[in-house]
């Protein structure tokens, strides 16, 4: 009994501290990740079936009002896109005038959320795209409204993405209005981010929108991250405590987008 | 261990427990989900200490880690130690009534989580507060139903 326990614990510690990121175990790691994704899919099957049944039996009037809403939304979005094209062109001209660096054009790939992992202390999603779809570690994850997180582990047909609210996650941000930079850190709560390194005299207000600043090179610049909720300025402290609420709905929705980096497109 | 009568019941119950762990729950409930796989493991160790031991504990721990994406081995170390405690004192734990047994299981599960939390912190994960001990409290409530259910399974399939 004793030697078996010693052996088992020894193996575990070896796995934990030596083989954790060992390249030799990449294939089994990907295999187990994909297998776990299948387990999550099967475990979620009753719930998905239930939701699907609900969708199926939705009444005619509900569907019609939904369709009307979507049509209106589509019209508004189309209008906004037209304006966006004009703004992009204008922006490109300004960049050319300023001789500033080339911007990176990005496209997105849609992925489906399979589940949130069972690790309670962690905010991690399982999504249904992996290396077979050219997903890579560090790839930004976007929701419909804003930044959601980044890919941390990839399997062949599934991957895990860490949300911005996880206690170990941080994203470089910028206040949209004033351009002030900071670092939005996760707190482990799904509706709260804390923004670090904001001096007490900085121009920041409640309701300000924080967007990714692009510093650090991981996240593309300009995606909305959070809205500033409270600012506490303590006398004597040279930094203010800034709390923000993520803009993307992290616990809702079934689809996410993975940003794909394309070759530099020059000034548009 | 594999060839003996009714081994499949043990493995099947553990797999079912792992599937139950993976069932999606609302985010606000996540902290309260009991550790089904550990409860099932502890039952089998308590019932068949000569047959189920630290190796199965290690396997269950590793599978749990693989499933929830934590560093592989973090739960396994704790579950091996907890199972060692049961192996050393199973005769005494068997004599306890339901309430006392539940308390023991709650303690063992919090031991597993404490060790897991320590190891994960070494590896750079961050735990906020003492919420990681909540599942021990909810698992404790489910020990008696799980035990009774598995006991009738064991008797029905004559796993000895």
CSV table of C-alpha atoms in Angstrom, one decimal:
chain,number,residue,atom,x,y,z
A,1,UNK,CA,0.0,0.0,0.0
A,2,UNK,CA,2.7,2.4,1.0
A,3,UNK,CA,4.9,1.9,-2.0
A,4,UNK,CA,2.0,2.2,-4.4
A,5,UNK,CA,0.9,5.4,-2.9
A,6,UNK,CA,4.4,6.8,-3.1
A,7,UNK,CA,4.6,5.7,-6.7
A,8,UNK,CA,1.2,7.3,-7.5
A,9,UNK,CA,2.1,10.6,-5.8
A,10,UNK,CA,5.5,10.6,-7.5
A,11,UNK,CA,3.9,10.1,-10.9
A,12,UNK,CA,1.4,12.9,-10.2
A,13,UNK,CA,4.1,15.3,-9.1
A,14,UNK,CA,6.2,14.4,-12.1
A,15,UNK,CA,3.2,15.1,-14.4
A,16,UNK,CA,2.5,18.4,-12.6
A,17,UNK,CA,6.0,19.9,-12.4
A,18,UNK,CA,8.0,18.3,-15.2
A,19,UNK,CA,5.7,17.1,-17.9
A,20,UNK,CA,3.2,19.9,-17.7
A,21,UNK,CA,4.3,21.7,-20.8
A,22,UNK,CA,6.6,19.1,-22.1
A,23,UNK,CA,6.5,18.9,-25.9
A,24,UNK,CA,6.7,15.1,-25.9
A,25,UNK,CA,3.2,14.9,-24.4
A,26,UNK,CA,1.6,17.3,-26.9
A,27,UNK,CA,-0.2,14.5,-28.8
A,28,UNK,CA,-1.8,12.8,-25.7
A,29,UNK,CA,-2.6,16.3,-24.4
A,30,UNK,CA,-4.5,17.1,-27.6
A,31,UNK,CA,-6.2,13.8,-27.6
A,32,UNK,CA,-7.4,14.1,-24.0
A,33,UNK,CA,-8.6,17.7,-24.6
A,34,UNK,CA,-10.7,16.4,-27.5
A,35,UNK,CA,-12.0,13.5,-25.5
A,36,UNK,CA,-13.0,15.9,-22.7
A,37,UNK,CA,-14.8,18.0,-25.2
A,38,UNK,CA,-16.8,15.0,-26.3
A,39,UNK,CA,-17.7,14.2,-22.6
A,40,UNK,CA,-18.9,17.8,-22.2
A,41,UNK,CA,-20.9,17.6,-25.4
A,42,UNK,CA,-22.6,14.4,-24.2
A,43,UNK,CA,-23.2,15.7,-20.8
A,44,UNK,CA,-24.8,18.9,-22.3
A,45,UNK,CA,-26.9,16.9,-24.7
A,46,UNK,CA,-30.1,16.7,-22.6
A,47,UNK,CA,-29.9,20.4,-22.1
A,48,UNK,CA,-29.3,21.2,-25.7
A,49,UNK,CA,-32.1,18.9,-26.7
A,50,UNK,CA,-34.4,20.6,-24.3
A,51,UNK,CA,-33.4,24.1,-25.7
A,52,UNK,CA,-33.8,22.7,-29.3
A,53,UNK,CA,-37.3,21.4,-28.4
A,54,UNK,CA,-38.2,24.8,-27.0
A,55,UNK,CA,-37.1,26.5,-30.2
A,56,UNK,CA,-39.0,24.0,-32.3
A,57,UNK,CA,-42.3,24.7,-30.5
A,58,UNK,CA,-42.0,28.5,-30.5
A,59,UNK,CA,-45.2,30.1,-31.5
A,60,UNK,CA,-45.7,31.6,-34.9
A,61,UNK,CA,-46.2,35.1,-33.5
A,62,UNK,CA,-43.0,34.9,-31.4
A,63,UNK,CA,-41.1,33.9,-34.5
A,64,UNK,CA,-42.6,36.7,-36.5
A,65,UNK,CA,-41.8,39.4,-33.9
A,66,UNK,CA,-38.3,37.9,-33.7
A,67,UNK,CA,-37.9,38.1,-37.4
A,68,UNK,CA,-39.1,41.7,-37.5
A,69,UNK,CA,-36.7,42.6,-34.8
A,70,UNK,CA,-33.8,41.0,-36.6
A,71,UNK,CA,-34.7,42.7,-39.9
A,72,UNK,CA,-34.7,46.1,-38.2
A,73,UNK,CA,-31.4,45.3,-36.5
A,74,UNK,CA,-30.0,44.2,-39.8
A,75,UNK,CA,-31.0,47.4,-41.4
A,76,UNK,CA,-29.4,49.5,-38.6
A,77,UNK,CA,-26.2,47.4,-38.8
A,78,UNK,CA,-26.0,47.7,-42.6
A,79,UNK,CA,-26.4,51.5,-42.3
A,80,UNK,CA,-23.6,51.5,-39.7
A,81,UNK,CA,-21.4,49.4,-41.9
A,82,UNK,CA,-21.7,51.9,-44.7
A,83,UNK,CA,-20.6,54.6,-42.4
A,84,UNK,CA,-17.8,52.3,-41.2
A,85,UNK,CA,-16.4,51.9,-44.8
A,86,UNK,CA,-16.3,55.6,-45.2
A,87,UNK,CA,-14.6,56.1,-41.8
A,88,UNK,CA,-12.1,53.3,-42.7
A,89,UNK,CA,-11.2,55.0,-45.9
A,90,UNK,CA,-10.8,58.3,-44.2
A,91,UNK,CA,-8.7,56.7,-41.5
A,92,UNK,CA,-6.5,55.1,-44.1
A,93,UNK,CA,-5.8,58.5,-45.7
A,94,UNK,CA,-5.0,60.1,-42.4
A,95,UNK,CA,-2.6,57.2,-41.6
A,96,UNK,CA,-1.0,57.7,-45.0
A,97,UNK,CA,-0.6,61.4,-44.2
A,98,UNK,CA,1.0,60.7,-40.9
A,99,UNK,CA,3.1,57.9,-42.4
A,100,UNK,CA,2.2,55.7,-39.4
A,101,UNK,CA,2.6,52.0,-39.2
A,102,UNK,CA,0.5,49.7,-41.3
A,103,UNK,CA,-2.6,48.4,-39.7
A,104,UNK,CA,-3.4,44.7,-39.5
A,105,UNK,CA,-6.6,43.6,-41.0
A,106,UNK,CA,-8.4,40.9,-39.1
A,107,UNK,CA,-11.1,38.4,-40.0
A,108,UNK,CA,-13.1,36.2,-37.7
A,109,UNK,CA,-14.0,32.6,-37.5
A,110,UNK,CA,-17.2,31.6,-35.7
A,111,UNK,CA,-16.9,28.8,-33.1
A,112,UNK,CA,-19.5,27.2,-30.9
A,113,UNK,CA,-19.3,27.1,-27.1
A,114,UNK,CA,-19.5,23.5,-26.0
A,115,UNK,CA,-19.4,24.2,-22.2
A,116,UNK,CA,-17.7,26.0,-19.4
A,117,UNK,CA,-15.1,23.7,-17.8
A,118,UNK,CA,-15.9,22.1,-14.5
A,119,UNK,CA,-12.9,23.8,-12.8
A,120,UNK,CA,-14.8,26.0,-10.3
A,121,UNK,CA,-12.1,28.5,-9.6
A,122,UNK,CA,-11.5,29.1,-13.3
A,123,UNK,CA,-13.4,30.9,-16.1
A,124,UNK,CA,-12.7,28.7,-19.0
A,125,UNK,CA,-14.8,27.8,-22.1
A,126,UNK,CA,-14.6,24.7,-24.3
A,127,UNK,CA,-15.1,25.7,-27.9
A,128,UNK,CA,-15.5,23.4,-30.9
A,129,UNK,CA,-12.5,24.6,-33.1
A,130,UNK,CA,-9.0,23.3,-32.8
A,131,UNK,CA,-5.7,23.0,-34.7
A,132,UNK,CA,-7.6,21.4,-37.6
A,133,UNK,CA,-9.1,24.9,-38.1
A,134,UNK,CA,-5.8,26.7,-37.4
A,135,UNK,CA,-6.7,27.8,-33.9
A,136,UNK,CA,-3.6,28.6,-31.9
A,137,UNK,CA,-2.7,29.5,-28.3
A,138,UNK,CA,-3.2,33.2,-27.6
A,139,UNK,CA,-5.8,33.7,-30.3
A,140,UNK,CA,-8.3,36.4,-29.1
A,141,UNK,CA,-11.9,35.3,-28.5
A,142,UNK,CA,-14.6,37.9,-29.3
A,143,UNK,CA,-18.3,37.9,-28.5
A,144,UNK,CA,-20.9,39.9,-30.3
A,145,UNK,CA,-20.4,42.9,-28.1
A,146,UNK,CA,-16.8,42.8,-27.2
A,147,UNK,CA,-13.7,40.9,-26.1
A,148,UNK,CA,-14.3,37.7,-24.3
A,149,UNK,CA,-10.8,36.1,-23.7
A,150,UNK,CA,-8.1,34.2,-25.4
A,151,UNK,CA,-7.3,30.6,-26.3
A,152,UNK,CA,-5.1,28.9,-23.8
A,153,UNK,CA,-5.0,25.2,-24.9
A,154,UNK,CA,-5.7,23.7,-28.2
A,155,UNK,CA,-6.7,20.1,-29.2
A,156,UNK,CA,-7.2,19.0,-32.7
A,157,UNK,CA,-11.0,19.6,-32.8
A,158,UNK,CA,-11.6,21.6,-29.7
A,159,UNK,CA,-9.8,24.1,-27.5
A,160,UNK,CA,-10.1,25.9,-24.2
A,161,UNK,CA,-10.3,29.7,-23.9
A,162,UNK,CA,-9.7,31.7,-20.8
A,163,UNK,CA,-12.2,34.5,-20.1
A,164,UNK,CA,-11.1,38.0,-19.3
A,165,UNK,CA,-12.8,37.7,-15.9
A,166,UNK,CA,-10.6,34.8,-14.8
A,167,UNK,CA,-8.4,35.7,-11.8
A,168,UNK,CA,-5.2,35.1,-13.8
A,169,UNK,CA,-6.2,37.1,-16.8
A,170,UNK,CA,-5.2,40.6,-17.7
A,171,UNK,CA,-5.7,42.7,-20.8
A,172,UNK,CA,-4.1,46.0,-21.7
A,173,UNK,CA,-6.9,48.6,-22.2
A,174,UNK,CA,-7.4,52.2,-23.1
A,175,UNK,CA,-10.2,54.6,-22.2
A,176,UNK,CA,-12.0,55.3,-25.5
A,177,UNK,CA,-12.7,58.9,-24.6
A,178,UNK,CA,-9.4,60.1,-23.3
A,179,UNK,CA,-6.9,57.5,-24.5
A,180,UNK,CA,-5.6,56.8,-21.0
A,181,UNK,CA,-4.0,53.3,-20.7
A,182,UNK,CA,-4.4,50.7,-18.0
A,183,UNK,CA,-4.5,47.0,-17.4
A,184,UNK,CA,-7.9,45.3,-16.9
A,185,UNK,CA,-7.5,42.3,-14.6
A,186,UNK,CA,-10.0,39.6,-14.0
A,187,UNK,CA,-11.3,39.1,-10.4
A,188,UNK,CA,-12.8,35.6,-10.6
A,189,UNK,CA,-16.3,37.1,-10.7
A,190,UNK,CA,-18.1,37.1,-14.0
A,191,UNK,CA,-19.3,40.7,-13.9
A,192,UNK,CA,-16.3,42.5,-12.5
A,193,UNK,CA,-12.9,43.6,-13.8
A,194,UNK,CA,-10.4,45.8,-11.9
A,195,UNK,CA,-8.4,48.3,-13.8
A,196,UNK,CA,-4.8,48.7,-12.5
A,197,UNK,CA,-2.3,51.5,-12.9
A,198,UNK,CA,-4.7,54.4,-13.1
A,199,UNK,CA,-3.2,57.4,-11.3
A,200,UNK,CA,-5.5,59.4,-9.1
A,201,UNK,CA,-5.3,62.4,-11.3
A,202,UNK,CA,-6.1,60.6,-14.5
A,203,UNK,CA,-9.0,61.6,-16.7
A,204,UNK,CA,-11.4,58.7,-16.3
A,205,UNK,CA,-15.1,58.8,-15.5
A,206,UNK,CA,-17.8,56.4,-14.6
A,207,UNK,CA,-19.4,55.1,-17.8
A,208,UNK,CA,-16.3,55.4,-19.8
A,209,UNK,CA,-15.8,52.6,-22.3
A,210,UNK,CA,-12.5,50.6,-22.2
A,211,UNK,CA,-11.2,49.2,-25.4
A,212,UNK,CA,-8.1,47.0,-26.1
A,213,UNK,CA,-5.1,49.1,-26.5
A,214,UNK,CA,-3.1,46.6,-28.6
A,215,UNK,CA,-0.1,46.9,-26.4
A,216,UNK,CA,1.5,43.6,-25.7
A,217,UNK,CA,0.7,42.5,-29.2
A,218,UNK,CA,-1.7,39.8,-28.3
A,219,UNK,CA,-5.0,41.5,-28.6
A,220,UNK,CA,-5.9,43.6,-31.6
A,221,UNK,CA,-6.5,47.3,-30.8
A,222,UNK,CA,-9.9,48.8,-30.6
A,223,UNK,CA,-12.2,46.1,-29.4
A,224,UNK,CA,-14.5,47.0,-26.6
A,225,UNK,CA,-13.7,45.3,-23.3
A,226,UNK,CA,-15.6,46.9,-20.4
A,227,UNK,CA,-17.5,49.8,-19.1
A,228,UNK,CA,-16.2,51.7,-16.0
A,229,UNK,CA,-18.6,51.2,-13.1
A,230,UNK,CA,-17.0,52.7,-10.0
A,231,UNK,CA,-14.0,54.9,-9.3
A,232,UNK,CA,-12.8,55.1,-5.8
A,233,UNK,CA,-10.2,57.7,-5.0
A,234,UNK,CA,-8.6,57.3,-1.6
A,235,UNK,CA,-6.8,60.2,-0.1
A,236,UNK,CA,-3.2,59.4,0.3
A,237,UNK,CA,-3.1,56.8,-2.4
A,238,UNK,CA,-1.6,57.7,-5.7
A,239,UNK,CA,-3.8,55.3,-7.7
A,240,UNK,CA,-7.5,55.1,-7.9
A,241,UNK,CA,-9.4,51.9,-7.6
A,242,UNK,CA,-11.3,51.4,-10.8
A,243,UNK,CA,-14.0,48.7,-11.3
A,244,UNK,CA,-15.4,47.8,-14.7
A,245,UNK,CA,-18.1,45.6,-16.0
A,246,UNK,CA,-17.3,43.4,-19.1
A,247,UNK,CA,-19.3,44.4,-22.2
A,248,UNK,CA,-19.5,41.0,-23.8
A,249,UNK,CA,-22.1,38.7,-22.1
A,250,UNK,CA,-19.7,36.0,-20.9
A,251,UNK,CA,-22.3,33.6,-19.5
A,252,UNK,CA,-24.8,33.8,-22.4
A,253,UNK,CA,-24.8,33.0,-26.1
A,254,UNK,CA,-23.7,29.9,-27.9
A,255,UNK,CA,-21.3,31.3,-30.5
A,256,UNK,CA,-18.1,33.2,-30.2
A,257,UNK,CA,-15.7,34.6,-32.8
A,258,UNK,CA,-11.9,33.9,-33.1
A,259,UNK,CA,-9.9,36.7,-34.5
A,260,UNK,CA,-7.7,35.6,-37.4
A,261,UNK,CA,-4.7,37.7,-38.2
A,262,UNK,CA,-4.2,38.4,-41.9
A,263,UNK,CA,-1.1,39.7,-43.6
A,264,UNK,CA,-0.6,43.5,-43.2
A,265,UNK,CA,-2.9,45.2,-45.7
A,266,UNK,CA,-1.1,48.5,-45.9
A,267,UNK,CA,-3.1,51.7,-45.5
A,268,UNK,CA,-6.6,51.0,-46.5
B,1,UNK,CA,-8.4,-6.0,-10.5
B,2,UNK,CA,-9.9,-5.9,-14.0
B,3,UNK,CA,-10.7,-9.7,-14.2
B,4,UNK,CA,-12.5,-9.9,-10.9
B,5,UNK,CA,-16.3,-10.2,-10.7
B,6,UNK,CA,-18.2,-6.9,-11.3
B,7,UNK,CA,-15.2,-4.7,-12.0
B,8,UNK,CA,-17.3,-3.1,-14.7
B,9,UNK,CA,-19.7,-1.8,-12.1
B,10,UNK,CA,-16.9,0.1,-10.4
B,11,UNK,CA,-15.7,1.6,-13.7
B,12,UNK,CA,-19.1,2.4,-15.0
B,13,UNK,CA,-20.1,4.2,-11.8
B,14,UNK,CA,-17.0,6.3,-12.0
B,15,UNK,CA,-17.6,7.2,-15.6
B,16,UNK,CA,-21.2,8.1,-14.9
B,17,UNK,CA,-19.9,10.3,-12.0
B,18,UNK,CA,-17.5,12.0,-14.4
B,19,UNK,CA,-20.3,12.7,-16.9
B,20,UNK,CA,-22.4,14.2,-14.1
B,21,UNK,CA,-19.5,16.5,-13.2
B,22,UNK,CA,-19.5,17.7,-16.8
B,23,UNK,CA,-23.2,18.6,-16.9
B,24,UNK,CA,-23.6,22.4,-17.5
B,25,UNK,CA,-24.9,24.4,-14.5
B,26,UNK,CA,-25.7,28.1,-14.2
B,27,UNK,CA,-22.5,30.0,-13.4
B,28,UNK,CA,-23.7,31.1,-9.9
B,29,UNK,CA,-24.2,27.4,-9.0
B,30,UNK,CA,-20.8,26.2,-10.1
B,31,UNK,CA,-19.2,26.6,-6.7
B,32,UNK,CA,-21.7,24.3,-5.2
B,33,UNK,CA,-21.5,21.3,-7.5
B,34,UNK,CA,-20.5,18.2,-5.3
B,35,UNK,CA,-17.5,16.1,-6.3
B,36,UNK,CA,-19.4,13.1,-7.6
B,37,UNK,CA,-16.3,11.3,-8.8
B,38,UNK,CA,-14.6,11.6,-5.4
B,39,UNK,CA,-17.7,10.4,-3.6
B,40,UNK,CA,-18.0,7.4,-5.8
B,41,UNK,CA,-14.3,6.6,-5.4
B,42,UNK,CA,-14.5,6.9,-1.6
B,43,UNK,CA,-17.5,4.6,-1.6
B,44,UNK,CA,-15.7,1.8,-3.5
B,45,UNK,CA,-12.6,2.2,-1.3
B,46,UNK,CA,-14.6,2.0,1.8
B,47,UNK,CA,-16.6,-1.0,0.6
B,48,UNK,CA,-13.8,-3.0,-1.1
B,49,UNK,CA,-10.5,-1.8,0.5
B,50,UNK,CA,-8.8,-5.0,-0.7
B,51,UNK,CA,-9.6,-4.4,-4.3
B,52,UNK,CA,-9.9,-0.7,-4.9
B,53,UNK,CA,-7.0,1.4,-3.7
B,54,UNK,CA,-4.5,4.2,-4.4
B,55,UNK,CA,-4.0,3.3,-8.1
B,56,UNK,CA,-7.7,3.8,-8.9
B,57,UNK,CA,-7.6,7.0,-6.8
B,58,UNK,CA,-4.8,8.2,-8.9
B,59,UNK,CA,-6.6,7.4,-12.2
B,60,UNK,CA,-9.8,9.1,-11.0
B,61,UNK,CA,-7.9,12.2,-9.9
B,62,UNK,CA,-6.1,12.4,-13.3
B,63,UNK,CA,-9.4,11.9,-15.2
B,64,UNK,CA,-11.0,14.7,-13.1
B,65,UNK,CA,-8.1,17.0,-13.9
B,66,UNK,CA,-8.2,16.2,-17.6
B,67,UNK,CA,-11.9,16.9,-17.7
B,68,UNK,CA,-11.9,20.2,-16.0
B,69,UNK,CA,-8.7,21.5,-17.5
B,70,UNK,CA,-6.7,21.9,-14.2
B,71,UNK,CA,-3.0,21.0,-14.2
B,72,UNK,CA,-3.0,17.2,-14.5
B,73,UNK,CA,-2.2,15.5,-11.2
B,74,UNK,CA,-3.3,18.3,-8.9
B,75,UNK,CA,-6.4,16.5,-7.8
B,76,UNK,CA,-4.8,13.1,-8.1
B,77,UNK,CA,-2.2,13.8,-5.3
B,78,UNK,CA,-5.0,14.8,-2.9
B,79,UNK,CA,-7.3,11.9,-3.8
B,80,UNK,CA,-4.4,9.4,-3.3
B,81,UNK,CA,-3.8,10.8,0.1
B,82,UNK,CA,-7.5,10.8,1.0
B,83,UNK,CA,-7.8,7.2,-0.1
B,84,UNK,CA,-4.8,6.3,2.0
B,85,UNK,CA,-6.6,7.7,5.0
B,86,UNK,CA,-9.7,5.6,4.2
B,87,UNK,CA,-7.5,2.5,3.7
B,88,UNK,CA,-5.9,2.9,7.0
B,89,UNK,CA,-9.1,3.4,9.0
B,90,UNK,CA,-11.9,1.8,6.9
B,91,UNK,CA,-12.9,-0.5,9.7
B,92,UNK,CA,-13.6,2.5,12.0
B,93,UNK,CA,-15.3,4.6,9.3
B,94,UNK,CA,-17.6,1.7,8.5
B,95,UNK,CA,-18.9,1.7,12.1
B,96,UNK,CA,-19.9,5.3,12.0
B,97,UNK,CA,-23.5,6.3,11.4
B,98,UNK,CA,-24.5,8.3,8.3
B,99,UNK,CA,-23.9,11.7,9.9
B,100,UNK,CA,-20.4,10.9,11.1
B,101,UNK,CA,-19.5,9.3,7.9
B,102,UNK,CA,-20.7,12.3,6.0
B,103,UNK,CA,-18.5,14.5,8.1
B,104,UNK,CA,-15.5,12.3,7.5
B,105,UNK,CA,-16.1,12.4,3.7
B,106,UNK,CA,-16.5,16.2,3.9
B,107,UNK,CA,-13.2,16.5,5.7
B,108,UNK,CA,-11.5,14.2,3.2
B,109,UNK,CA,-12.9,16.1,0.2
B,110,UNK,CA,-11.7,19.4,1.7
B,111,UNK,CA,-8.3,17.8,2.2
B,112,UNK,CA,-8.3,17.0,-1.6
B,113,UNK,CA,-9.2,20.5,-2.5
B,114,UNK,CA,-6.7,22.1,-0.1
B,115,UNK,CA,-3.9,20.1,-1.7
B,116,UNK,CA,-5.2,20.8,-5.1
B,117,UNK,CA,-5.4,24.5,-4.4
B,118,UNK,CA,-1.8,24.5,-3.0
B,119,UNK,CA,-0.4,22.7,-6.0
B,120,UNK,CA,-2.3,24.9,-8.5
B,121,UNK,CA,-1.1,28.0,-6.7
B,122,UNK,CA,2.5,26.8,-7.1
B,123,UNK,CA,1.8,26.6,-10.8
B,124,UNK,CA,0.4,30.1,-11.1
B,125,UNK,CA,-3.3,29.6,-10.9
B,126,UNK,CA,-5.2,31.9,-8.6
B,127,UNK,CA,-7.9,31.0,-6.2
B,128,UNK,CA,-10.0,33.8,-4.8
B,129,UNK,CA,-11.0,33.4,-1.1
B,130,UNK,CA,-12.0,30.0,0.4
B,131,UNK,CA,-14.8,29.2,-2.2
B,132,UNK,CA,-12.9,26.2,-3.3
B,133,UNK,CA,-14.0,24.5,0.0
B,134,UNK,CA,-17.7,24.9,-0.8
B,135,UNK,CA,-18.0,21.6,-2.8
B,136,UNK,CA,-16.8,19.7,0.3
B,137,UNK,CA,-19.9,21.1,2.1
B,138,UNK,CA,-22.3,20.1,-0.6
B,139,UNK,CA,-20.6,16.7,-1.2
B,140,UNK,CA,-21.1,16.0,2.5
B,141,UNK,CA,-24.9,16.3,2.1
B,142,UNK,CA,-24.9,13.8,-0.8
B,143,UNK,CA,-22.7,11.1,0.8
B,144,UNK,CA,-25.6,9.1,2.3
B,145,UNK,CA,-27.7,8.9,-0.9
B,146,UNK,CA,-24.6,8.1,-3.0
B,147,UNK,CA,-23.6,5.4,-0.5
B,148,UNK,CA,-27.0,3.8,-0.4
B,149,UNK,CA,-27.4,3.9,-4.1
B,150,UNK,CA,-24.0,2.3,-4.8
B,151,UNK,CA,-24.5,-0.2,-2.0
B,152,UNK,CA,-27.7,-1.5,-3.6
B,153,UNK,CA,-25.8,-1.6,-7.0
B,154,UNK,CA,-23.0,-3.5,-5.4
B,155,UNK,CA,-25.4,-6.1,-3.8
B,156,UNK,CA,-27.4,-6.5,-7.0
B,157,UNK,CA,-24.4,-7.2,-9.1
B,158,UNK,CA,-22.6,-9.1,-6.3
B,159,UNK,CA,-19.4,-7.1,-6.5
B,160,UNK,CA,-17.1,-8.4,-3.7
